[in-house]
Coordinates of C-alpha atoms in Angstrom, one line a residue:
M1 CA 121.1 58.4 75.3
T2 CA 118.6 55.8 76.4
A3 CA 120.9 52.8 77.0
T4 CA 119.4 52.2 80.4
S5 CA 115.9 51.1 79.4
L6 CA 114.6 47.9 80.9
N7 CA 112.7 47.0 77.7
P8 CA 115.1 44.5 76.1
I9 CA 114.7 41.9 78.7
Q10 CA 111.1 42.7 79.2
M11 CA 110.5 42.2 75.5
Q12 CA 112.3 38.9 75.6
Q13 CA 110.2 37.9 78.6
A14 CA 107.0 38.8 76.8
T15 CA 107.9 36.5 73.9
L16 CA 108.5 33.7 76.3
T17 CA 105.1 34.4 78.0
S18 CA 103.2 34.2 74.7
A19 CA 104.9 31.0 73.7
N20 CA 104.7 29.2 77.1
Q21 CA 101.3 30.3 78.6
P22 CA 98.0 29.0 77.3
L23 CA 96.0 31.6 75.4
T24 CA 93.0 32.7 77.5
L25 CA 90.3 34.7 75.9
K26 CA 87.8 37.1 77.4
Q27 CA 84.5 38.4 76.0
G28 CA 85.0 41.5 73.8
Q29 CA 88.7 40.9 73.0
V30 CA 89.9 41.3 69.4
F31 CA 92.8 39.4 67.9
Q32 CA 94.2 38.4 64.5
G33 CA 94.0 34.7 63.7
T34 CA 94.2 32.2 60.8
I35 CA 91.6 29.4 60.2
K36 CA 93.7 26.2 60.1
Q37 CA 90.9 23.6 59.9
L38 CA 87.1 23.5 59.6
Y39 CA 84.8 21.1 61.5
P40 CA 81.1 20.4 61.4
D41 CA 78.6 22.8 63.1
Q42 CA 80.8 25.8 62.2
M43 CA 83.6 24.8 64.6
A44 CA 87.1 25.7 63.5
E45 CA 90.7 25.4 64.6
I46 CA 92.1 28.9 64.9
Q47 CA 95.9 29.7 65.1
V48 CA 97.0 32.8 67.0
G49 CA 100.8 33.1 66.9
H50 CA 102.2 29.7 68.0
Q51 CA 99.0 28.5 69.7
K52 CA 95.9 26.9 68.4
F53 CA 92.4 26.5 69.9
I54 CA 88.9 25.3 68.8
A55 CA 86.1 27.9 68.6
K56 CA 82.6 28.2 67.1
L57 CA 82.2 30.8 64.2
E58 CA 79.1 32.9 63.7
V59 CA 79.3 32.4 59.9
P60 CA 81.0 29.8 57.7
L61 CA 84.5 30.7 56.6
K62 CA 87.3 29.3 54.4
A63 CA 90.3 27.4 55.8
G64 CA 93.6 29.3 55.3
D65 CA 92.1 32.8 55.5
A66 CA 93.3 35.3 58.1
H67 CA 90.7 37.5 59.9
F68 CA 90.4 39.7 62.9
F69 CA 88.0 38.0 65.3
Q70 CA 86.1 39.3 68.4
V71 CA 85.2 37.0 71.3
T72 CA 81.4 37.0 71.8
G73 CA 81.2 34.1 74.3
T74 CA 83.5 31.9 76.3
S75 CA 81.1 29.4 78.0
P76 CA 80.4 26.6 77.4
Q77 CA 82.6 27.1 74.4
T78 CA 84.5 29.9 72.8
E79 CA 82.4 31.8 70.2
L80 CA 83.9 34.2 67.7
K81 CA 82.5 37.0 65.5
V82 CA 84.4 37.9 62.3
V83 CA 85.3 41.6 62.5
T84 CA 87.0 41.9 59.1
G85 CA 86.9 40.1 55.9
P86 CA 89.7 37.8 54.7
M87 CA 93.1 39.5 54.8
E88 CA 94.9 39.5 51.5
Q89 CA 98.4 38.0 51.9
T90 CA 99.7 41.0 50.0
A91 CA 98.0 43.5 52.3
S92 CA 100.3 45.7 54.3
Q93 CA 100.1 46.0 58.0
S94 CA 98.8 49.5 57.8
Q95 CA 96.0 48.4 55.4
Q96 CA 95.0 45.6 57.8
I97 CA 94.9 48.1 60.7
N98 CA 92.8 50.6 58.8
Q99 CA 90.4 47.8 57.9
L100 CA 90.1 46.9 61.6
L101 CA 89.7 50.5 62.7
E102 CA 86.8 51.0 60.3
S103 CA 85.1 47.7 61.2
M104 CA 85.2 48.5 65.0
N105 CA 84.5 52.2 64.6
L106 CA 87.8 53.2 66.3
P107 CA 89.5 56.5 65.9
K108 CA 92.3 56.5 63.2
T109 CA 94.8 58.4 65.4
A110 CA 98.6 57.7 65.3
E111 CA 98.3 56.4 68.9
M112 CA 95.6 53.9 68.1
Q113 CA 97.5 52.6 65.0
Q114 CA 100.6 52.2 67.2
L115 CA 98.6 50.2 69.7
L116 CA 97.1 47.9 67.1
S117 CA 100.5 47.4 65.4
H118 CA 102.1 46.5 68.7
F119 CA 99.5 44.0 69.7
M120 CA 99.4 42.4 66.3
K121 CA 103.1 41.9 66.5
A122 CA 102.9 40.5 70.0
Q123 CA 99.9 38.3 68.9
L124 CA 97.9 39.2 71.9
P125 CA 94.1 39.7 72.1
I126 CA 92.9 43.1 73.4
S127 CA 89.4 44.5 73.9
K128 CA 88.0 47.7 72.3
E129 CA 87.6 49.2 75.8
Q130 CA 91.3 48.5 76.6
L131 CA 92.3 50.1 73.3
V132 CA 90.4 53.2 74.0
Q133 CA 91.8 53.5 77.5
A134 CA 95.4 52.8 76.3
E135 CA 95.0 55.4 73.5
M136 CA 94.2 58.1 76.2
W137 CA 97.3 57.2 78.1
L138 CA 99.5 57.4 75.0
K139 CA 98.2 60.8 74.1
A140 CA 98.9 62.2 77.6
L141 CA 102.4 60.8 78.1
P142 CA 104.8 63.2 79.8
D143 CA 108.0 64.2 77.9
D144 CA 110.3 61.9 80.0
V145 CA 108.4 58.7 79.0
N146 CA 108.8 57.3 75.5
K147 CA 106.0 55.4 73.7
M148 CA 107.8 52.1 73.6
D149 CA 108.0 52.0 77.4
A150 CA 104.3 52.9 77.6
L151 CA 103.4 50.2 75.0
Q152 CA 105.4 47.6 77.0
A153 CA 103.5 48.6 80.2
I154 CA 100.1 48.4 78.5
Q155 CA 101.1 45.0 77.1
K156 CA 102.0 43.7 80.5
M157 CA 98.7 45.0 81.9
V158 CA 96.7 43.1 79.2
E159 CA 98.9 40.0 79.3
F160 CA 98.8 39.6 83.1
K161 CA 95.2 40.7 83.4
M162 CA 96.0 43.6 85.6
P163 CA 93.3 46.3 86.3
M164 CA 93.4 48.9 83.5
T165 CA 93.7 51.8 85.9
N166 CA 95.9 54.8 85.7
D167 CA 97.6 53.9 89.0
V168 CA 98.8 50.5 87.6
F169 CA 99.9 52.1 84.4
Q170 CA 101.9 54.8 86.1
A171 CA 103.4 52.2 88.5
L172 CA 104.6 50.0 85.5
I173 CA 106.0 53.0 83.7
S174 CA 107.8 54.0 86.9
G175 CA 109.1 50.4 87.4
Q176 CA 110.9 50.6 84.0
K177 CA 112.9 53.7 84.9
T178 CA 116.5 53.3 86.0
S179 CA 117.0 56.8 87.5
G180 CA 115.2 59.4 89.5
M181 CA 114.6 57.5 92.7
V182 CA 117.1 59.7 94.6
S183 CA 115.4 62.9 93.4
V184 CA 112.0 61.5 94.4
M185 CA 113.3 60.6 97.9
E186 CA 114.9 64.1 98.2
N187 CA 111.7 65.9 97.2
F188 CA 109.7 63.8 99.7
T189 CA 112.2 64.4 102.5
Q190 CA 112.2 68.1 102.0
L191 CA 108.5 68.4 102.0
L192 CA 108.1 66.1 105.0
T193 CA 110.7 68.2 106.9
N194 CA 108.7 71.4 106.3
E195 CA 105.3 69.8 107.1
I196 CA 103.8 71.2 110.4
A197 CA 100.4 69.5 110.4
L198 CA 101.6 65.9 110.9
P199 CA 101.5 64.1 114.3
E200 CA 105.0 64.4 115.7
N201 CA 105.4 60.7 116.3
L202 CA 104.6 59.8 112.7
K203 CA 106.9 62.5 111.4
Q204 CA 109.8 61.4 113.6
S205 CA 109.3 57.8 112.6
L206 CA 109.3 58.7 108.9
M207 CA 112.4 60.9 109.3
Q208 CA 114.2 58.1 111.2
Q209 CA 113.5 55.6 108.4
I210 CA 114.6 58.1 105.7
Q211 CA 117.8 58.5 107.7
A212 CA 118.3 54.8 107.8
I213 CA 118.0 54.6 104.0
A214 CA 120.2 57.6 103.4
K215 CA 123.0 56.3 105.7
P216 CA 123.2 52.5 105.2
F217 CA 126.5 52.3 107.2
E218 CA 125.5 54.4 110.2
V219 CA 124.8 51.3 112.3
E220 CA 128.3 49.9 111.5
T221 CA 129.9 53.2 112.3
G222 CA 128.0 53.3 115.6
S223 CA 129.2 49.7 116.3
L224 CA 132.8 51.0 116.0
V225 CA 132.0 54.0 118.3
L226 CA 130.5 51.5 120.8
S227 CA 133.5 49.2 120.7
K228 CA 136.0 52.0 121.1
S229 CA 134.1 53.5 124.0
I230 CA 134.1 50.1 125.7
Q231 CA 137.8 49.7 125.1
I232 CA 138.5 53.0 126.7
L233 CA 136.4 52.0 129.8
M234 CA 138.4 48.8 130.1
N235 CA 141.8 50.4 129.5
N236 CA 143.7 50.9 132.7
A237 CA 146.0 53.3 130.9
A238 CA 143.1 55.6 129.9
S239 CA 142.6 58.8 131.9
M240 CA 139.7 59.4 134.2
S241 CA 138.4 62.2 131.9
E242 CA 138.5 59.9 128.9
K243 CA 136.6 57.1 130.7
I244 CA 133.9 59.5 131.9
Q245 CA 133.4 60.8 128.4
A246 CA 133.1 57.3 127.0
M247 CA 130.7 56.3 129.8
N248 CA 128.5 59.4 129.4
I249 CA 128.1 58.9 125.6
L250 CA 126.9 55.4 126.2
K251 CA 124.5 56.6 128.9
E252 CA 123.1 59.3 126.5
A253 CA 122.3 56.6 124.0
G254 CA 120.5 54.4 126.6
I255 CA 123.1 51.7 126.3
L256 CA 124.2 52.1 129.9
P257 CA 121.8 52.9 132.8
Q258 CA 122.0 56.5 134.2
Q259 CA 123.1 55.2 137.5
A260 CA 126.2 53.5 136.0
T261 CA 129.6 54.4 137.5
L262 CA 133.2 53.6 136.4
Q263 CA 133.2 50.9 139.0
N264 CA 129.9 49.2 138.2
W265 CA 129.1 50.0 134.5
S266 CA 129.2 46.3 133.6
S267 CA 127.5 45.1 136.8
L268 CA 124.9 42.3 136.6
S269 CA 122.8 43.6 139.4
D270 CA 119.7 43.8 137.2
V271 CA 119.6 40.3 135.8
K272 CA 116.5 39.2 134.0
S273 CA 115.6 35.5 133.7
I274 CA 115.9 34.1 130.2
Q275 CA 114.4 30.9 129.1
S276 CA 116.3 29.6 126.1
N277 CA 117.0 26.1 124.9
Q278 CA 119.8 27.3 122.6
L279 CA 122.3 29.9 123.4
Q280 CA 122.6 32.7 120.8
Q281 CA 123.4 36.1 122.1
A282 CA 126.4 36.4 124.4
G283 CA 124.2 37.9 127.1
E284 CA 122.3 34.7 127.2
V285 CA 125.5 32.9 128.0
I286 CA 125.9 35.0 131.1
H287 CA 122.3 34.7 132.2
T288 CA 122.4 30.9 131.7
I289 CA 125.5 30.7 134.0
L290 CA 123.7 32.7 136.7
S291 CA 120.5 30.7 136.5
T292 CA 122.2 27.3 136.5
K293 CA 121.7 25.1 139.6
P294 CA 125.0 23.8 141.2
N295 CA 124.0 20.2 140.4
N296 CA 123.7 21.0 136.6
I297 CA 127.3 22.2 136.2
N298 CA 128.3 19.4 133.7
D299 CA 125.4 20.4 131.3
L300 CA 126.4 24.1 131.7
V301 CA 130.1 23.4 130.8
G302 CA 129.0 21.4 127.7
Q303 CA 126.7 24.2 126.5
L304 CA 129.4 26.9 127.0
K305 CA 132.1 24.9 125.2
S306 CA 129.7 24.2 122.3
W307 CA 128.7 27.9 122.1
T308 CA 132.3 29.1 122.2
A309 CA 133.4 26.6 119.5
N310 CA 130.6 27.6 117.1
Q311 CA 131.0 31.4 117.6
S312 CA 132.5 32.6 114.4
L313 CA 132.9 36.2 115.5
L314 CA 135.6 35.1 118.1
T315 CA 139.2 34.4 117.1
D316 CA 140.9 31.1 117.9
G317 CA 143.0 32.7 120.6
Q318 CA 139.9 34.2 122.2
K319 CA 138.2 30.8 122.1
Q320 CA 141.2 29.2 123.7
S321 CA 141.2 31.8 126.6
L322 CA 137.4 31.3 127.1
N323 CA 137.9 27.5 127.2
Q324 CA 140.7 27.8 129.8
L325 CA 138.4 30.0 131.9
I326 CA 135.6 27.4 131.6
D327 CA 138.0 24.5 132.6
R328 CA 139.2 26.4 135.7
F329 CA 135.7 27.0 136.8
N330 CA 134.9 23.3 136.3
Q331 CA 137.6 22.4 138.8
L332 CA 136.1 24.6 141.5
P333 CA 133.3 23.6 144.0
A334 CA 129.9 24.2 142.4
T335 CA 128.3 26.9 144.6
K336 CA 126.2 30.0 143.9
Q337 CA 129.2 32.2 144.7
T338 CA 131.5 30.5 142.2
L339 CA 128.8 30.7 139.5
E340 CA 128.5 34.5 140.1
I341 CA 132.3 35.0 140.0
F342 CA 132.6 32.9 136.9
A343 CA 129.7 34.8 135.2
K344 CA 131.4 38.1 135.9
Q345 CA 134.7 36.8 134.5
M346 CA 133.0 35.4 131.4
Q347 CA 131.2 38.7 130.8
E348 CA 134.3 40.8 131.1
Q349 CA 136.2 38.5 128.8
L350 CA 133.4 38.4 126.2
I351 CA 133.0 42.2 126.3
K352 CA 136.7 42.7 125.7
A353 CA 136.8 40.1 122.9
F354 CA 133.9 41.4 120.9
A355 CA 135.0 45.0 121.4
E356 CA 138.4 44.1 120.0
N357 CA 136.9 42.2 117.0
S358 CA 134.4 44.9 115.9
S359 CA 136.7 46.6 113.3
E360 CA 137.8 43.3 111.7
R361 CA 134.2 41.8 111.5
L362 CA 132.3 44.9 110.7
F363 CA 130.0 43.4 108.0
T364 CA 130.1 39.8 109.3
Q365 CA 127.4 37.9 111.1
D366 CA 127.5 34.6 112.9
A367 CA 125.3 31.5 112.3
N368 CA 122.4 33.1 114.1
A369 CA 122.6 36.3 111.9
L370 CA 124.0 38.2 114.9
S371 CA 126.8 40.8 114.6
V372 CA 129.4 42.0 117.1
K373 CA 127.2 44.9 118.2
D374 CA 124.3 42.5 118.9
H375 CA 126.5 40.5 121.3
L376 CA 128.0 43.6 122.9
L377 CA 124.6 45.1 123.5
S378 CA 123.2 41.9 125.0
L379 CA 126.2 41.9 127.4
L380 CA 125.7 45.5 128.4
K381 CA 121.9 45.7 128.4
H382 CA 121.5 42.5 130.5
E383 CA 118.6 41.4 128.4
V384 CA 117.8 39.8 125.0
T385 CA 117.6 42.7 122.5
T386 CA 116.1 42.6 119.0
P387 CA 118.0 43.7 115.9
L388 CA 115.5 46.6 115.5
Q389 CA 116.3 47.8 119.1
N390 CA 120.0 47.4 118.5
E391 CA 119.9 49.6 115.3
A392 CA 118.0 52.2 117.3
F393 CA 120.7 52.2 120.0
M394 CA 123.4 52.6 117.3
R395 CA 121.7 55.5 115.5
S396 CA 121.1 57.2 118.9
L397 CA 124.7 56.7 119.8
M398 CA 125.8 58.2 116.4
K399 CA 123.5 61.2 116.7
N400 CA 124.8 62.0 120.2
S401 CA 128.4 61.4 119.2
V402 CA 128.3 63.6 116.1
E403 CA 126.7 66.4 118.2
S404 CA 129.1 66.0 121.1
A405 CA 131.3 68.9 122.0
Q406 CA 134.0 66.6 123.4
S407 CA 137.1 66.4 121.1
M408 CA 137.8 62.8 122.1
I409 CA 134.3 61.7 121.0
Q410 CA 134.7 63.6 117.7
Q411 CA 138.0 61.9 117.2
I412 CA 136.4 58.5 117.8
V413 CA 133.6 59.3 115.2
T414 CA 136.2 60.5 112.6
Q415 CA 138.3 57.3 113.1
A416 CA 135.1 55.1 112.8
D417 CA 134.0 56.9 109.6
A418 CA 137.5 56.4 108.1
H419 CA 137.6 52.8 109.0
V420 CA 134.2 52.1 107.4
Q421 CA 135.3 53.8 104.2
N422 CA 138.5 51.7 104.1
S423 CA 136.5 48.6 104.7
M424 CA 134.3 48.9 101.6
D425 CA 134.2 45.5 99.8
S426 CA 131.7 43.1 98.3
K427 CA 130.2 42.3 101.8
A428 CA 129.8 46.0 102.5
M429 CA 128.0 46.6 99.2
E430 CA 125.8 43.6 99.8
H431 CA 125.0 44.9 103.3
A432 CA 124.2 48.4 102.0
L433 CA 121.7 47.0 99.3
K434 CA 120.0 44.8 101.9
T435 CA 119.8 47.6 104.4
V436 CA 118.2 50.0 102.0
L437 CA 115.8 47.5 100.5
K438 CA 114.7 46.3 104.0
N439 CA 114.1 49.9 105.2
L440 CA 112.2 50.8 102.1
G441 CA 109.9 47.9 102.7
V442 CA 109.1 47.5 99.0
S443 CA 107.6 44.0 99.4
Y444 CA 106.2 44.4 102.9
E445 CA 102.8 43.1 101.7
A446 CA 104.4 39.7 100.8
T447 CA 106.3 39.7 104.1
L448 CA 103.0 40.0 106.1
S449 CA 101.9 36.6 104.8
N450 CA 104.9 35.0 106.5
K451 CA 103.8 33.8 109.9
S452 CA 107.4 34.1 111.3
A453 CA 107.7 37.8 110.2
D454 CA 108.6 40.4 112.8
L455 CA 105.5 42.6 112.6
Q456 CA 107.1 45.4 114.7
Q457 CA 110.1 45.5 112.3
I458 CA 107.8 45.5 109.3
A459 CA 105.7 48.4 110.7
H460 CA 108.9 50.6 110.9
Q461 CA 109.7 50.2 107.2
L462 CA 109.0 53.2 104.9
K463 CA 106.3 51.8 102.7
P464 CA 103.8 50.9 105.4
Q465 CA 104.4 54.3 107.0
L466 CA 103.7 56.0 103.6
H467 CA 100.3 54.2 103.6
T468 CA 99.6 55.7 107.1
L469 CA 100.8 59.1 105.9
L470 CA 98.3 59.0 103.0
Q471 CA 95.5 58.5 105.4
E472 CA 96.3 61.9 107.1
T473 CA 93.7 64.5 106.1
H474 CA 95.7 67.6 107.0
I475 CA 98.9 67.1 105.0
T476 CA 99.6 69.6 102.2
P477 CA 98.7 68.7 98.6
Q478 CA 102.4 68.9 97.7
L479 CA 103.4 66.3 100.4
K480 CA 100.5 64.1 99.4
E481 CA 101.7 64.2 95.7
A482 CA 105.3 63.5 96.7
T483 CA 104.1 60.5 98.8
E484 CA 102.1 59.1 96.0
M485 CA 105.0 59.5 93.6
L486 CA 107.3 57.6 96.0
M487 CA 104.6 54.9 96.4
V488 CA 104.3 54.6 92.6
R489 CA 108.1 54.0 92.3
M490 CA 107.9 51.2 94.9
N491 CA 104.8 49.6 93.4
G492 CA 106.4 49.8 90.0
M493 CA 109.3 47.6 91.2
Q494 CA 106.8 44.9 92.2
L495 CA 104.7 45.1 89.1
A496 CA 107.7 45.1 86.8
S497 CA 109.0 42.0 88.6
G498 CA 107.2 38.7 88.0
E499 CA 107.3 35.2 86.7
N500 CA 106.4 33.4 83.5
G501 CA 106.4 29.7 84.0
H502 CA 110.1 28.8 84.8
Q503 CA 111.3 32.3 83.8
H504 CA 111.5 34.9 86.6
Q505 CA 112.4 38.6 86.6
L506 CA 113.2 40.8 89.6
I507 CA 113.7 44.6 89.4
M508 CA 115.0 46.7 92.3
Q509 CA 115.5 50.5 92.3
V510 CA 117.8 51.5 95.2
P511 CA 118.6 55.1 96.2
L512 CA 122.2 54.8 97.5
E513 CA 124.3 57.3 99.4
F514 CA 127.9 56.6 100.3
F515 CA 129.9 59.2 102.3
G516 CA 128.2 62.2 100.7
K517 CA 127.9 60.7 97.2
R518 CA 124.4 59.9 96.0
M519 CA 123.5 57.6 93.1
D520 CA 120.5 55.8 91.6
A521 CA 121.1 52.0 91.3
T522 CA 118.8 49.6 89.5
L523 CA 119.2 45.9 89.5
Q524 CA 117.4 43.7 87.0
W525 CA 117.8 39.9 87.4
N526 CA 116.4 37.4 84.9
G527 CA 116.7 33.7 85.6
R528 CA 114.7 30.5 85.7
M529 CA 113.4 28.1 88.3
K530 CA 114.2 24.4 88.5
E531 CA 111.5 21.7 88.9
D532 CA 111.9 21.8 92.7
G533 CA 111.0 25.5 92.7
K534 CA 114.5 26.7 93.5
I535 CA 116.5 29.2 91.4
D536 CA 118.7 27.6 88.8
A537 CA 122.1 29.1 89.7
N538 CA 123.7 27.8 86.4
Y539 CA 121.9 30.4 84.2
A540 CA 121.1 34.1 84.9
R541 CA 121.2 37.5 83.3
I542 CA 121.9 40.4 85.7
L543 CA 122.0 44.1 84.6
F544 CA 123.1 46.9 86.9
Y545 CA 122.1 50.4 85.9
L546 CA 124.0 53.0 87.8
Q547 CA 123.7 56.8 87.7
M548 CA 126.8 58.0 89.6
E549 CA 128.1 61.5 90.4
S550 CA 131.6 61.1 89.0
M551 CA 131.3 58.2 86.5
K552 CA 127.8 59.2 85.3
E553 CA 125.7 56.6 83.5
T554 CA 127.1 53.1 83.8
V555 CA 125.6 49.7 82.8
I556 CA 127.0 46.4 84.0
D557 CA 125.8 43.4 82.0
M558 CA 126.6 40.1 83.7
Q559 CA 125.6 36.9 81.9
V560 CA 125.8 33.4 83.4
Q561 CA 125.6 30.4 81.0
N562 CA 126.2 27.0 82.5
R563 CA 128.2 28.7 85.4
V564 CA 130.4 30.5 83.0
V565 CA 130.3 34.3 83.7
S566 CA 131.0 37.2 81.3
V567 CA 130.9 40.8 82.5
T568 CA 130.6 43.8 80.2
V569 CA 130.8 47.4 81.6
F570 CA 129.4 50.2 79.5
N571 CA 130.5 53.8 80.2
E572 CA 131.5 56.8 78.2
N573 CA 134.8 57.1 80.1
D574 CA 136.3 53.7 79.2
D575 CA 139.8 55.2 79.2
I576 CA 139.4 55.9 82.9
I577 CA 137.7 52.7 83.8
I578 CA 140.0 50.2 82.1
P579 CA 143.1 51.0 84.4
L580 CA 140.8 50.9 87.4
A581 CA 139.1 47.6 86.5
E582 CA 142.3 45.7 85.5
P583 CA 143.5 45.1 89.1
L584 CA 140.0 43.9 90.1
K585 CA 139.8 41.2 87.5
T586 CA 141.9 38.7 89.4
A587 CA 139.9 39.2 92.6
L588 CA 136.7 38.7 90.7
K589 CA 138.0 35.5 89.1
I590 CA 139.1 34.1 92.4
G591 CA 135.8 35.1 94.1
L592 CA 133.7 33.5 91.4
A593 CA 135.9 30.3 91.5
E594 CA 135.2 30.0 95.2
K595 CA 131.5 29.8 94.3
E596 CA 132.2 27.3 91.5
Y597 CA 131.8 29.8 88.7
Q598 CA 134.3 30.4 85.8
L599 CA 135.0 33.9 84.6
S600 CA 135.2 34.0 80.8
G601 CA 136.1 37.7 80.6
V602 CA 135.5 41.3 81.6
F603 CA 134.9 43.8 78.7
I604 CA 134.8 47.6 78.9
K605 CA 132.9 49.4 76.2
Q606 CA 131.5 52.8 75.4
F607 CA 127.9 53.4 74.6
E608 CA 127.5 53.5 70.8
K609 CA 126.0 56.7 69.5
A610 CA 122.4 56.4 68.3
Q611 CA 121.9 56.4 64.5
P612 CA 119.2 58.5 62.8
A613 CA 115.8 56.9 63.3
K614 CA 114.7 54.5 60.6
T615 CA 111.3 54.2 59.1
T616 CA 110.1 50.9 60.5
P617 CA 109.0 50.6 64.2
V618 CA 111.2 47.5 64.7
V619 CA 114.4 49.4 63.7
E620 CA 113.4 52.4 65.8
Q621 CA 113.0 50.1 68.8
Q622 CA 116.5 48.7 68.3
E623 CA 118.0 52.1 67.9
E624 CA 116.7 53.2 71.2
H625 CA 119.0 50.7 72.9
S626 CA 122.0 50.9 70.6
G627 CA 125.3 50.6 72.3
V628 CA 124.4 47.6 74.5
D629 CA 124.2 44.2 73.0
F630 CA 121.1 42.8 74.9
R631 CA 120.9 39.5 73.0
V632 CA 121.0 36.3 75.1

């Protein structure tokens, strides 16, 4: 079954490109055109597909005739040479192709005929050199790549003026695949693990990034372990042994200093000065209190109340308690001592509040894109920490906790894992996709052009590290090949994505792993841009291609027309999926309505079985994708 090919939308996109973009010709290109109008000095109006242009002919011709032309010059005007004589209207396509092959002295192979047939149908000019190169690729196609996918890739290279190199061709072929990313990652990881010639720091950095991709919820699980450990430390009913275990696991992760004790673990003795015009992390709140001069108390109170009111990760009850604490402080004499006491009380109350809220706000961020763990770490570390640092702390905490011999720590990890599994919802899935794509670093080249980009965070992504790995001269040929294959898959996503005027296409291949279950997920989004350059949210086509361990091949086709949404799920096991999907329809309808979309229906279908191949290429192309109605 080949239901999960990306070709249908790509073919539609190609048609739009041909119709919307002006035809640009290069010297040496060949195309089929019809003479519409003759002018003096052997000038003529030529029609190619839906477009017309004026060119100079080498010899006089007759209006109405169709010929194959070759571009012999483009400046100061387009000049054309006639490659074949007038095409008879009754001539078949194969006869026309044979005439062109003879005229241009091209080999009459099946691959060359397929190429010419494809480009005649697409009404695109192509040069003799490009045809020869493309024929070599078609002849050498591996068994897992069909010729239609290869032809689409070659068309895109010609159409978008990409370099006709094997690297680009392989990347485009790879970008059209909807499975295999997980196996490519696994092969690379295994070879990297066994590699002994690599510098240890590069190897460890790569392994950490692979771990981040393989476990997209590890940071959230670590956040729960952090919160539970803090709650034990603050719980008067907890035993001394439990508190020591909780404190030691935080020390091992570098979250608490080694000299911390049960009496001073939250001490602010090592306060660093922070210059900030706008409070964001909770730790900044405490530092601002301590650095405030007694004569600026009114400004401080206003800042604190504003920060508390706008902090979405706190409950209304917690905000009320904090405001009461602020009001009591405001009634005291403004001295350095009262500021220190107030800072300690605020810190303890904020640590307690955020630790309590961790489980309920696991995948939630505030207006500054900060999570509960970010606020907790800023309160414990006594300094402003970056998201990258915080993730490293959480992964270190999880590693030490999983390896801990203490039964209490193991119990905390088990409970945290179970809570994350039970919290799986749309926010969790969105978080997982964003986490994997960010850590892959697929589009890191584009991110580099952003002046506000965090260069340190970009450098830790997988793709830039793969570039570094390929510069190493001592790695084994097997690891180098696996690295190049992974790079090809990533580059393929970028090359397969693109824009044609107002039409945009985005393709993402994501290797996902949830609680021991691995799957390939490919997302293909097609939409259009408005005049202001923003995405038109009223119209879109989104296809999800999933290769899952239990449900196997699944395609979800979501179409948005004037904010009306229809969803079709294709899977061989529709008898199993229908009862599972039914309870979710109401939630989907409500969720879409909240975003001002209307659900028209959810349809569950099986893939239709492919019929025997027909004789014409057009029918064969349709048969490859039978079972999924890709018409828009």
